[in-house]
XYZ file of C-alpha atoms in Angstrom:
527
model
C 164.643 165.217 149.248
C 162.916 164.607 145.635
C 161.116 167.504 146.179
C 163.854 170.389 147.038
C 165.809 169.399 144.139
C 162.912 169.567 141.935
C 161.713 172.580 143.756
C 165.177 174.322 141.903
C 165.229 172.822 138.801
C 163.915 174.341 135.669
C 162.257 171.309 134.065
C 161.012 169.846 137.497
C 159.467 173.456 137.717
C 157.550 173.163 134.874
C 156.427 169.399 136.001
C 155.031 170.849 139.021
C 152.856 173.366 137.201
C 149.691 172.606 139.523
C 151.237 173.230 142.383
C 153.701 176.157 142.349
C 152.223 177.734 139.152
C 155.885 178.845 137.935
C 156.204 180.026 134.146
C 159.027 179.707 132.328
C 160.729 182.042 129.478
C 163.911 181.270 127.364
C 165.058 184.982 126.914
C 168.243 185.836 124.519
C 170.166 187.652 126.777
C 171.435 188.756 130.220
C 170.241 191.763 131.353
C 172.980 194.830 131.674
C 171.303 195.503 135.752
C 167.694 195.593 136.858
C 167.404 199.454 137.375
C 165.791 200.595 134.186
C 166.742 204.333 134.515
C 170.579 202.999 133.686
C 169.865 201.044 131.058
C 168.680 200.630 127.160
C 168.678 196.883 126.051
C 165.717 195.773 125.474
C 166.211 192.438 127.755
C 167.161 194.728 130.482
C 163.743 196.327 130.079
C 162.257 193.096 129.808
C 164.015 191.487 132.739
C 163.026 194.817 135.351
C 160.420 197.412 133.956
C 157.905 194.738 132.919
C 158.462 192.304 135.801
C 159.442 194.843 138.815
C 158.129 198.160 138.276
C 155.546 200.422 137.284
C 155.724 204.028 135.605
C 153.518 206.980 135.744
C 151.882 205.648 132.747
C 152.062 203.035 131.069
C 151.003 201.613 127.666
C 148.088 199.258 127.509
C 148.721 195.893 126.467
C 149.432 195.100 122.722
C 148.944 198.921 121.796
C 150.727 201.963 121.829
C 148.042 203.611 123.757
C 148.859 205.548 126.748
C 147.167 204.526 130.071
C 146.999 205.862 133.441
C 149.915 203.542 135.839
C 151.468 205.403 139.130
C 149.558 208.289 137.921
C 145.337 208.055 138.150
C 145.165 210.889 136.099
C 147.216 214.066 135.023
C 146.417 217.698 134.066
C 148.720 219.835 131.819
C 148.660 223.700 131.750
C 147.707 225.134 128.409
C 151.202 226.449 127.875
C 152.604 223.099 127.485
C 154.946 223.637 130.024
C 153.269 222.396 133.699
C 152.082 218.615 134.371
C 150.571 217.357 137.496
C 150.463 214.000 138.227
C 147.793 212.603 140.761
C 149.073 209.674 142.269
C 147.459 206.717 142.963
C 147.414 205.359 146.983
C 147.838 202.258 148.468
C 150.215 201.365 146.041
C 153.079 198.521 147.870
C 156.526 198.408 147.187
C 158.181 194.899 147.495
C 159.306 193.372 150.811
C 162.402 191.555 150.009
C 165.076 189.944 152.065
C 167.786 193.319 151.667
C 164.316 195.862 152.367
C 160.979 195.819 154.245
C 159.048 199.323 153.274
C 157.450 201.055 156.094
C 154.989 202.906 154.067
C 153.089 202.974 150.655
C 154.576 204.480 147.136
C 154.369 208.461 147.126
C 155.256 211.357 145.638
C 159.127 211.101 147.571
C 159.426 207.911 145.232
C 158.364 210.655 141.852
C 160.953 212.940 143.082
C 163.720 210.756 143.912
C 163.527 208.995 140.691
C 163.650 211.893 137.980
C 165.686 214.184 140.349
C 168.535 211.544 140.374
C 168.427 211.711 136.617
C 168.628 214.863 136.138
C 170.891 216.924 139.098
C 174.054 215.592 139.364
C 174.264 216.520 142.619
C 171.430 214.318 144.331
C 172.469 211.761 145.931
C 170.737 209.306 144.236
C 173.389 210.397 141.380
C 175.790 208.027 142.198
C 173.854 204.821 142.188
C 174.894 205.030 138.247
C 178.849 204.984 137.663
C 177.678 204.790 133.834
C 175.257 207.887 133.897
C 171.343 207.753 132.988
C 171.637 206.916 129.184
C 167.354 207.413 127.950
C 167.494 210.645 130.237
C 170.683 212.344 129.011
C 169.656 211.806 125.701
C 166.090 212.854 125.505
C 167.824 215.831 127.398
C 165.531 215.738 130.626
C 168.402 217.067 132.405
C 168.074 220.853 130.555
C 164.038 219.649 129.996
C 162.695 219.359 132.984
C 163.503 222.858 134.898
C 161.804 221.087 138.260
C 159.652 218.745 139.902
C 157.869 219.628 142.662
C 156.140 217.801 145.608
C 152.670 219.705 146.149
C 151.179 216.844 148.464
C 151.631 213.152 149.438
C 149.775 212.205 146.309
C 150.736 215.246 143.624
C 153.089 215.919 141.961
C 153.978 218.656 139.221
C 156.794 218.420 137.001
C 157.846 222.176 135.200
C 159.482 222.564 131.655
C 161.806 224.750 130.149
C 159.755 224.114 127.331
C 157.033 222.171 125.292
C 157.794 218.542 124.648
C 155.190 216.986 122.528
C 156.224 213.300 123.748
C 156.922 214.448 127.235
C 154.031 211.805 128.418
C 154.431 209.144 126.410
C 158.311 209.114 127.023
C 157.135 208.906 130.786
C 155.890 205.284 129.949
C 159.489 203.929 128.788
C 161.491 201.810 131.033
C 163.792 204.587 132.028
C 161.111 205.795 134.290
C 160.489 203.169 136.408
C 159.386 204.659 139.552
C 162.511 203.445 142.532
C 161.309 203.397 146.321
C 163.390 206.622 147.982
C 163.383 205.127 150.968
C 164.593 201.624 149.888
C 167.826 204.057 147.861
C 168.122 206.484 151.217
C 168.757 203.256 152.920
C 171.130 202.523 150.609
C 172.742 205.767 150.294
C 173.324 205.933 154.222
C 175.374 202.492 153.867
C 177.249 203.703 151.158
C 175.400 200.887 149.081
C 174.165 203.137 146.612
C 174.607 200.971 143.424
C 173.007 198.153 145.117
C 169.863 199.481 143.961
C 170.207 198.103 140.547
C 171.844 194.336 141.907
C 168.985 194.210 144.696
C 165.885 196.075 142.836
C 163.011 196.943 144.563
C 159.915 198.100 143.007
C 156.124 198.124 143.401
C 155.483 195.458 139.891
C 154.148 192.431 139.961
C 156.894 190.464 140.437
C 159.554 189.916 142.850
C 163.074 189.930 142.300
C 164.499 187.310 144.155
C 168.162 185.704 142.369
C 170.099 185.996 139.646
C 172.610 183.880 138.594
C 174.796 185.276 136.068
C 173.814 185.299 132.740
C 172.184 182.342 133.274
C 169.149 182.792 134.868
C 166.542 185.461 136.731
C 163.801 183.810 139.237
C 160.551 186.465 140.806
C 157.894 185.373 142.782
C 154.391 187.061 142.719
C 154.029 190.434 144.228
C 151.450 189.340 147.056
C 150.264 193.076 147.302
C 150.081 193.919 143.677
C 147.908 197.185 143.286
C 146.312 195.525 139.728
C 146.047 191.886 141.680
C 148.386 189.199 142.501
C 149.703 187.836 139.248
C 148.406 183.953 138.896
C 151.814 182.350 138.568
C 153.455 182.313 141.932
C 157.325 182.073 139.989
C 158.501 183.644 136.848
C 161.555 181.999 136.148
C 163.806 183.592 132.766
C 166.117 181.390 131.298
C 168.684 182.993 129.299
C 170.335 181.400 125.783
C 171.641 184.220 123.427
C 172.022 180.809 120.981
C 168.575 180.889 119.336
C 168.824 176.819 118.354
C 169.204 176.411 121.965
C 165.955 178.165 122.927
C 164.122 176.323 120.417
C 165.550 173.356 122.028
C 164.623 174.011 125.436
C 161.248 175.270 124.470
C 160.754 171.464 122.351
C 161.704 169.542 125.573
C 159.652 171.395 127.546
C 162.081 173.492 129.973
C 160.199 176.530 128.688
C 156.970 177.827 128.438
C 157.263 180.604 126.547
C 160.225 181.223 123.497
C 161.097 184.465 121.825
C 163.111 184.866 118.906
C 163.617 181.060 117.046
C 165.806 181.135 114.520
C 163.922 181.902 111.054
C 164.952 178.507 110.273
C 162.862 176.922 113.375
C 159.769 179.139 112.500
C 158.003 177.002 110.211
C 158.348 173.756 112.352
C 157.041 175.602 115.420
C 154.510 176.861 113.336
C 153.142 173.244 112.357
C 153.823 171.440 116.354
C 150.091 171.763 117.423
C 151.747 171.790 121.163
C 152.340 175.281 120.303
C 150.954 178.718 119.323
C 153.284 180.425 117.477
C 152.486 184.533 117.221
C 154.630 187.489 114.493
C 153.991 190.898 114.888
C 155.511 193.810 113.164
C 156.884 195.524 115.639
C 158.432 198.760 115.607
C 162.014 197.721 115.037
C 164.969 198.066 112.582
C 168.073 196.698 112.194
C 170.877 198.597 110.811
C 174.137 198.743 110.065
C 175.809 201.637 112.345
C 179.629 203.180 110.384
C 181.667 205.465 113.131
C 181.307 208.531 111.304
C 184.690 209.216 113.527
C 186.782 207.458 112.406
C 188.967 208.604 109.045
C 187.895 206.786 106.649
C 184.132 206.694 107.627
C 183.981 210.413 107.917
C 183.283 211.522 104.265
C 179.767 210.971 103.450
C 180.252 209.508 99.765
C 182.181 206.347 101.687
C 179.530 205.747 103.844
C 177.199 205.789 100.724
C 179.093 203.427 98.715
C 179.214 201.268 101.738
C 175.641 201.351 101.405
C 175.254 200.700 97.736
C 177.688 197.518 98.007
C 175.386 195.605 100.679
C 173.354 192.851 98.556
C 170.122 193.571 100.852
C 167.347 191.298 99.647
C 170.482 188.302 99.517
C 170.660 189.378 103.883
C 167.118 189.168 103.773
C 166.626 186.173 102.388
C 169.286 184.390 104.318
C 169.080 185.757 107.612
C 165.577 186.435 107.921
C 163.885 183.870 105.465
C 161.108 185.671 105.001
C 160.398 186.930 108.110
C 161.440 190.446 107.534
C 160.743 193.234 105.003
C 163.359 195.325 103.809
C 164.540 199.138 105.262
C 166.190 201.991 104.246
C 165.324 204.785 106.294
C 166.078 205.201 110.228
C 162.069 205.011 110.887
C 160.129 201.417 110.474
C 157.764 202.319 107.549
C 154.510 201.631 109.732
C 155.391 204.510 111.901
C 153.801 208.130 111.353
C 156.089 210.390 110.401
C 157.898 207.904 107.937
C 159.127 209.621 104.330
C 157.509 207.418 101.756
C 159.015 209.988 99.412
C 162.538 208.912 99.288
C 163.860 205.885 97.241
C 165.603 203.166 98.544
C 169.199 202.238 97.890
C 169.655 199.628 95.743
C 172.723 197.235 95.523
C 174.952 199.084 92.896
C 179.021 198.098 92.755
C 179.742 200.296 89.604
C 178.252 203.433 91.982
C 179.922 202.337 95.201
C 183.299 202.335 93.511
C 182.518 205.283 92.042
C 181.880 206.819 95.126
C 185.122 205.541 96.435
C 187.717 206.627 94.332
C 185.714 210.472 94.893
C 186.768 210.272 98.018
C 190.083 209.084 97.583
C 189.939 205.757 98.351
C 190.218 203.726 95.327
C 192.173 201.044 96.593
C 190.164 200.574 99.661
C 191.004 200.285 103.198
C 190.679 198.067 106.437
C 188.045 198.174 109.259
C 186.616 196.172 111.937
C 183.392 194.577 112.070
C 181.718 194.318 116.085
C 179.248 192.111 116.397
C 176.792 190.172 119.379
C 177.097 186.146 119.830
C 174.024 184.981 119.381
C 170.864 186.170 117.413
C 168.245 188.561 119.045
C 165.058 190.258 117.909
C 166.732 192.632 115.716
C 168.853 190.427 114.138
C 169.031 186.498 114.600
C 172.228 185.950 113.375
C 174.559 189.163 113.563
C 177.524 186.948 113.226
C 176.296 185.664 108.976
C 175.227 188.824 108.623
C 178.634 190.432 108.998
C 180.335 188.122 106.955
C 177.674 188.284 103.941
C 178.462 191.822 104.202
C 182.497 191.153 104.260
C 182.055 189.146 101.476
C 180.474 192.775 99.827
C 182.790 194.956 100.600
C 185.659 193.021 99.575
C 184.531 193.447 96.095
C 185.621 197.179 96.718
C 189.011 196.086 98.203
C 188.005 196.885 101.371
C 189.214 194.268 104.306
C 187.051 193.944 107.141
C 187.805 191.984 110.090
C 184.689 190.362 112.621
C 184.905 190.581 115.941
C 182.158 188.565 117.583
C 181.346 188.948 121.544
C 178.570 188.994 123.950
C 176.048 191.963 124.154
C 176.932 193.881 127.396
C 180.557 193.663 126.094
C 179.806 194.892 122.354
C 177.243 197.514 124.191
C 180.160 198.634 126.291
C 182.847 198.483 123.809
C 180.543 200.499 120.936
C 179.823 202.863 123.514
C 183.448 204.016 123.804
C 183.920 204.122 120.144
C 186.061 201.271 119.511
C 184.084 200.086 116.562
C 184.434 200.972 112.689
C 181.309 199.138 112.216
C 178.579 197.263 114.251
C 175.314 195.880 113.745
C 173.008 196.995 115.732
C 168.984 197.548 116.475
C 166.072 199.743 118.015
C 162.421 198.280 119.144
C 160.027 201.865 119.666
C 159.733 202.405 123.991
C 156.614 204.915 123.128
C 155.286 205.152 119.161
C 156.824 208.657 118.833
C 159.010 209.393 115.973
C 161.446 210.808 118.302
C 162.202 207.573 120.412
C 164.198 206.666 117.134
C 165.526 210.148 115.779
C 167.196 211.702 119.156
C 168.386 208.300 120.917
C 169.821 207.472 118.346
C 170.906 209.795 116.077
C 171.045 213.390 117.464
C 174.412 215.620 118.791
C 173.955 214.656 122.393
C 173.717 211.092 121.567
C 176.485 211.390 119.783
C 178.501 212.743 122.736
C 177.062 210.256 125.359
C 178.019 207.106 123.048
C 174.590 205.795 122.646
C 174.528 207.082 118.783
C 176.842 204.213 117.735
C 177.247 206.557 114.163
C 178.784 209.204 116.773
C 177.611 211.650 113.879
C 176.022 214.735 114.363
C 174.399 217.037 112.349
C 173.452 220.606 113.230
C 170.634 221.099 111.161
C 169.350 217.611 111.685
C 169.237 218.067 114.822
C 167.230 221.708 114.410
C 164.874 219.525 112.954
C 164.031 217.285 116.238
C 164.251 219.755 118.532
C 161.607 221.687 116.578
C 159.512 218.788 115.856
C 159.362 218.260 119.766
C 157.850 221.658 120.275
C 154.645 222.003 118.119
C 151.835 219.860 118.762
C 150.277 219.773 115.525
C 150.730 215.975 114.461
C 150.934 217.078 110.807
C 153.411 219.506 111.702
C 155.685 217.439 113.181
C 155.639 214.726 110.551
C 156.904 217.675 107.872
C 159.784 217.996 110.183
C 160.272 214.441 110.621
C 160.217 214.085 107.253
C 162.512 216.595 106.188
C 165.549 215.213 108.832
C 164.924 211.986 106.818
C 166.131 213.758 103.950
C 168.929 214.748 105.308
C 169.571 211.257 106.911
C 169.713 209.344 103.342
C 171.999 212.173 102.103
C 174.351 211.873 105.055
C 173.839 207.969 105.772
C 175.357 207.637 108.989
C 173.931 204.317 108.822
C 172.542 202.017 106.567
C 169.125 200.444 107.403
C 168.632 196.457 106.800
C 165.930 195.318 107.729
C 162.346 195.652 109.470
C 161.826 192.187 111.242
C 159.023 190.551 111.837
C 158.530 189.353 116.248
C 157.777 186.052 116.511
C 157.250 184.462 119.933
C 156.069 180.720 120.574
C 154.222 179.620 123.485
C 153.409 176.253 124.698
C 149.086 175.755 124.438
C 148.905 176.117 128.112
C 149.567 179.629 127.961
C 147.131 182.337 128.121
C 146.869 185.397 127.959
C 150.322 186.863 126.270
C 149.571 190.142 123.976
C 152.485 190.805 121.611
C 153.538 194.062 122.130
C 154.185 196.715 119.277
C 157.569 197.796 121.070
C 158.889 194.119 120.659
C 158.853 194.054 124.833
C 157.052 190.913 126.943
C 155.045 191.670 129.437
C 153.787 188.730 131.972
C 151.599 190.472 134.297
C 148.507 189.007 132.774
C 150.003 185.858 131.771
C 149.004 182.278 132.924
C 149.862 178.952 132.824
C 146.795 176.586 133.332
């Protein structure tokens, strides 16, 4: 009896460590699903592209390199405009308790997962009530003229034009490669959504429960193309408190902790139970204004906005340290970044200035949405927004806080409700334009995932121009030059670039901190 209660316990999994090799992981928050086509958070990505799936490529380990996944090898025609994909055999999906494959990944799997994405006619379609939010936006729906099936192992995919990051946008979590057969099955009993509640993929791990915002178990992936993974359970516990996670990870209920609060850093730092790992990743953290709504729409508000925000005083608080400061919508490690253009710096005479220019003197009211909890970005939204009340109210502006949990604030910013919200973006692929159009361009915009909602014709020019030349030097001119027009228009203002910093207890090899702030545990072990 000692046993099967242990055998479902957290902490009595960790005891048993010899045995059933589990590892542990305090993550910050629930996942929105576990279909990663549907989906941008980056603990949804974390919670089903690096535990269930694999892409066409990938990226290797720690790096931003691109390396063969799904896909052995690829040839593109000299146009730009053709790319076969050889694909690799022998490859098993999962056998779970809801789906027992009959055959090996192919190229039906390649099809069915872009073609859902991208004709809103296949029946794979309607597996996503809330649309296919990475593909819409990178426009693969007007990108991608065709894909078509030339064998059981090739498969060519046909442009409507070049796309300089067309591969390396293949590796982000939106293309996890879905079984067709495991989503026919589900199509023909009108269970087409249960494809992101019941995943199935061919990854290392298993999916097998989730309880509500609470936890995730997986079991090893017995068949693994790349080799069985050596713990037999992967177990995420979620905490969007970060004091909770440090917690847990002290006592021992977790193996591995991401995020601490700045405040638990140095502590961690001198435990010798632990290893304690920053990296700066490719992240900012930013404050988004809804260029929609009246009294965000003029330009010169949004830039006294700007000027008001004591940055280095958010800096110091929130981040203690472990952050440097930002300005433009690019971290300042990444090519393409405008080293040209000055930062903002705090300056009440000019924001009220700027103010009573635009006819509002006397200020104004707004709202304020923000996460509970802190996260990668940002590990305490909540301080942050009232530093930067306390900021604004020096203009006579009045802004209220609204604090709730991430899938709700993802939702609700989404729609538009917000004046104001703080929000983030970790790189998926090292490319200037896994910032720029997710997050900033016209069809963003229109799709709710650019939380600014602003969009800007010749700004957007820009992108779409940058995506067709292949000349890296090219393309940074043009990157450069929309970042002109981005501090000009300031459809948000950027705080901070923070540094990752996971913890790990000593028995834990193997973990390679990854440069798009994601965690992979394919090759990690507990001994």
């Amino acid at each position: 009896m000692k046993a099967m209660i242990c055998a479902i316990a957290v902490s009595c999994a960790l005891a048993t460590t010899a045995l059933a090799k589990p590892m542990v992981y305090c993550s910050e928050a629930a996942p929105e699903g576990f279909d990663g086509g549907m989906f941008t958070a980056l603990a949804t990505h974390d919670a089903a592209s690096e535990t269930l799936y694999n892409r066409l490529v990938e990226f290797e380990r720690g790096t931003t390199q691109v390396v063969p996944g799904l896909a052995e090898r690829w040839d593109i025609s000299p146009d730009g405009l053709e790319y076969t994909f050889y694909l690799r055999k022998g490859v098993k999906f999962h056998t779970t308790e809801w789906f027992t494959p009959t055959r090996d990944f192919n190229a039906d799997d390649v099809l069915w997962t872009f073609l859902r994405m991208i004709d809103a006619k296949h029946p794979g379609a309607k597996a996503s009530p809330q649309g296919w939010p990475y593909a819409s936006d990178m426009e693969f729906p007007t990108l991608i003229k065709k894909v078509e099936k030339l064998g059981d192992h090739t498969i060519k995919f046909v442009l409507s034009r070049p796309e300089s990051p067309f591969i390396a946008n293949l590796g982000m979590g939106f293309a996890d490669i879905v079984s067709a057969e495991y989503a026919q099955q589900l199509e023909k009993a009108g269970r087409a959504a249960d494809i992101n509640l019941k995943p199935v993929g061919t990854g290392p791990y298993v999916f097998k429960r989730y309880d509500k915002g609470q936890q995730i178990r997986y079991e090893a992936h017995p068949n693994y193309w790349r080799g069985k993974p050596d713990n037999e359970r992967l177990i995420f516990t979620i905490a969007a408190d970060g004091a909770v996670r440090a917690q847990k990870f002290r006592a021992g209920e977790c193996h591995f902790l991401a995020y601490p609060n700045p405040a638990d850093i140095p502590g961690l730092k001198a435990d010798p139970k632990f290893t304690v790992l920053q990296n700066s990743a490719l992240m900012l953290s930013y404050v988004a204004f809804n260029t929609q709504k009246p009294q965000l729409k003029d330009k010169r508000v949004r830039q006294a906005l700007t000027y008001a925000i004591d940055k280095p005083a958010i800096i110091q608080a929130i981040f203690q340290g472990n952050a440097a400061p930002s300005h433009l919508p690019l971290p300042a490690r990444m090519w393409g970044y405008n080293k040209s253009i000055p930062a903002y710096k705090p300056d009440l005479e000019k924001a009220r200035a700027l103010l009573k220019e635009a006819g509002f003197e006397k200020g104004f009211d707004l709202n304020i949405l923000v996460r509970a909890g802190g996260s990668s970005g940002n590990p305490n939204p909540k301080l942050t927004a009232e530093m930067i009340q306390a900021d604004w109210k020096k203009l006579g502006i009045n802004a209220k806080i609204t604090v709730m949990e991430w899938v709700e604030l993802q939702k609700r910013t989404k729609a538009g409700e917000h004046d104001i919200t703080l929000y983030g973006w970790a790189s998926d692929n090292g490319d200037p334009d896994n910032f720029l159009s997710p997050n900033l361009s016209c069809i963003a915009a229109e799709s709710g995932e650019n939380r600014t909602r602003w969009c800007n014709k010749e700004f957007d020019a820009l992108l779409d121009k940058a995506k067709r030349v292949t000349s890296l030097k090219e393309r940074a001119q043009l990157y450069e030059a929309a970042q002109k027009i981005f501090i000009d228009e300031m459809p948000w203002a950027s705080l901070a670039e923070p540094l990752t910093t996971v913890a790990f207890q000593k028995n834990v090899v193997g973990f390679k901190p990854s440069p798009f702030n994601s965690n992979n545990f394919e090759k990690v072990s507990v001994r």
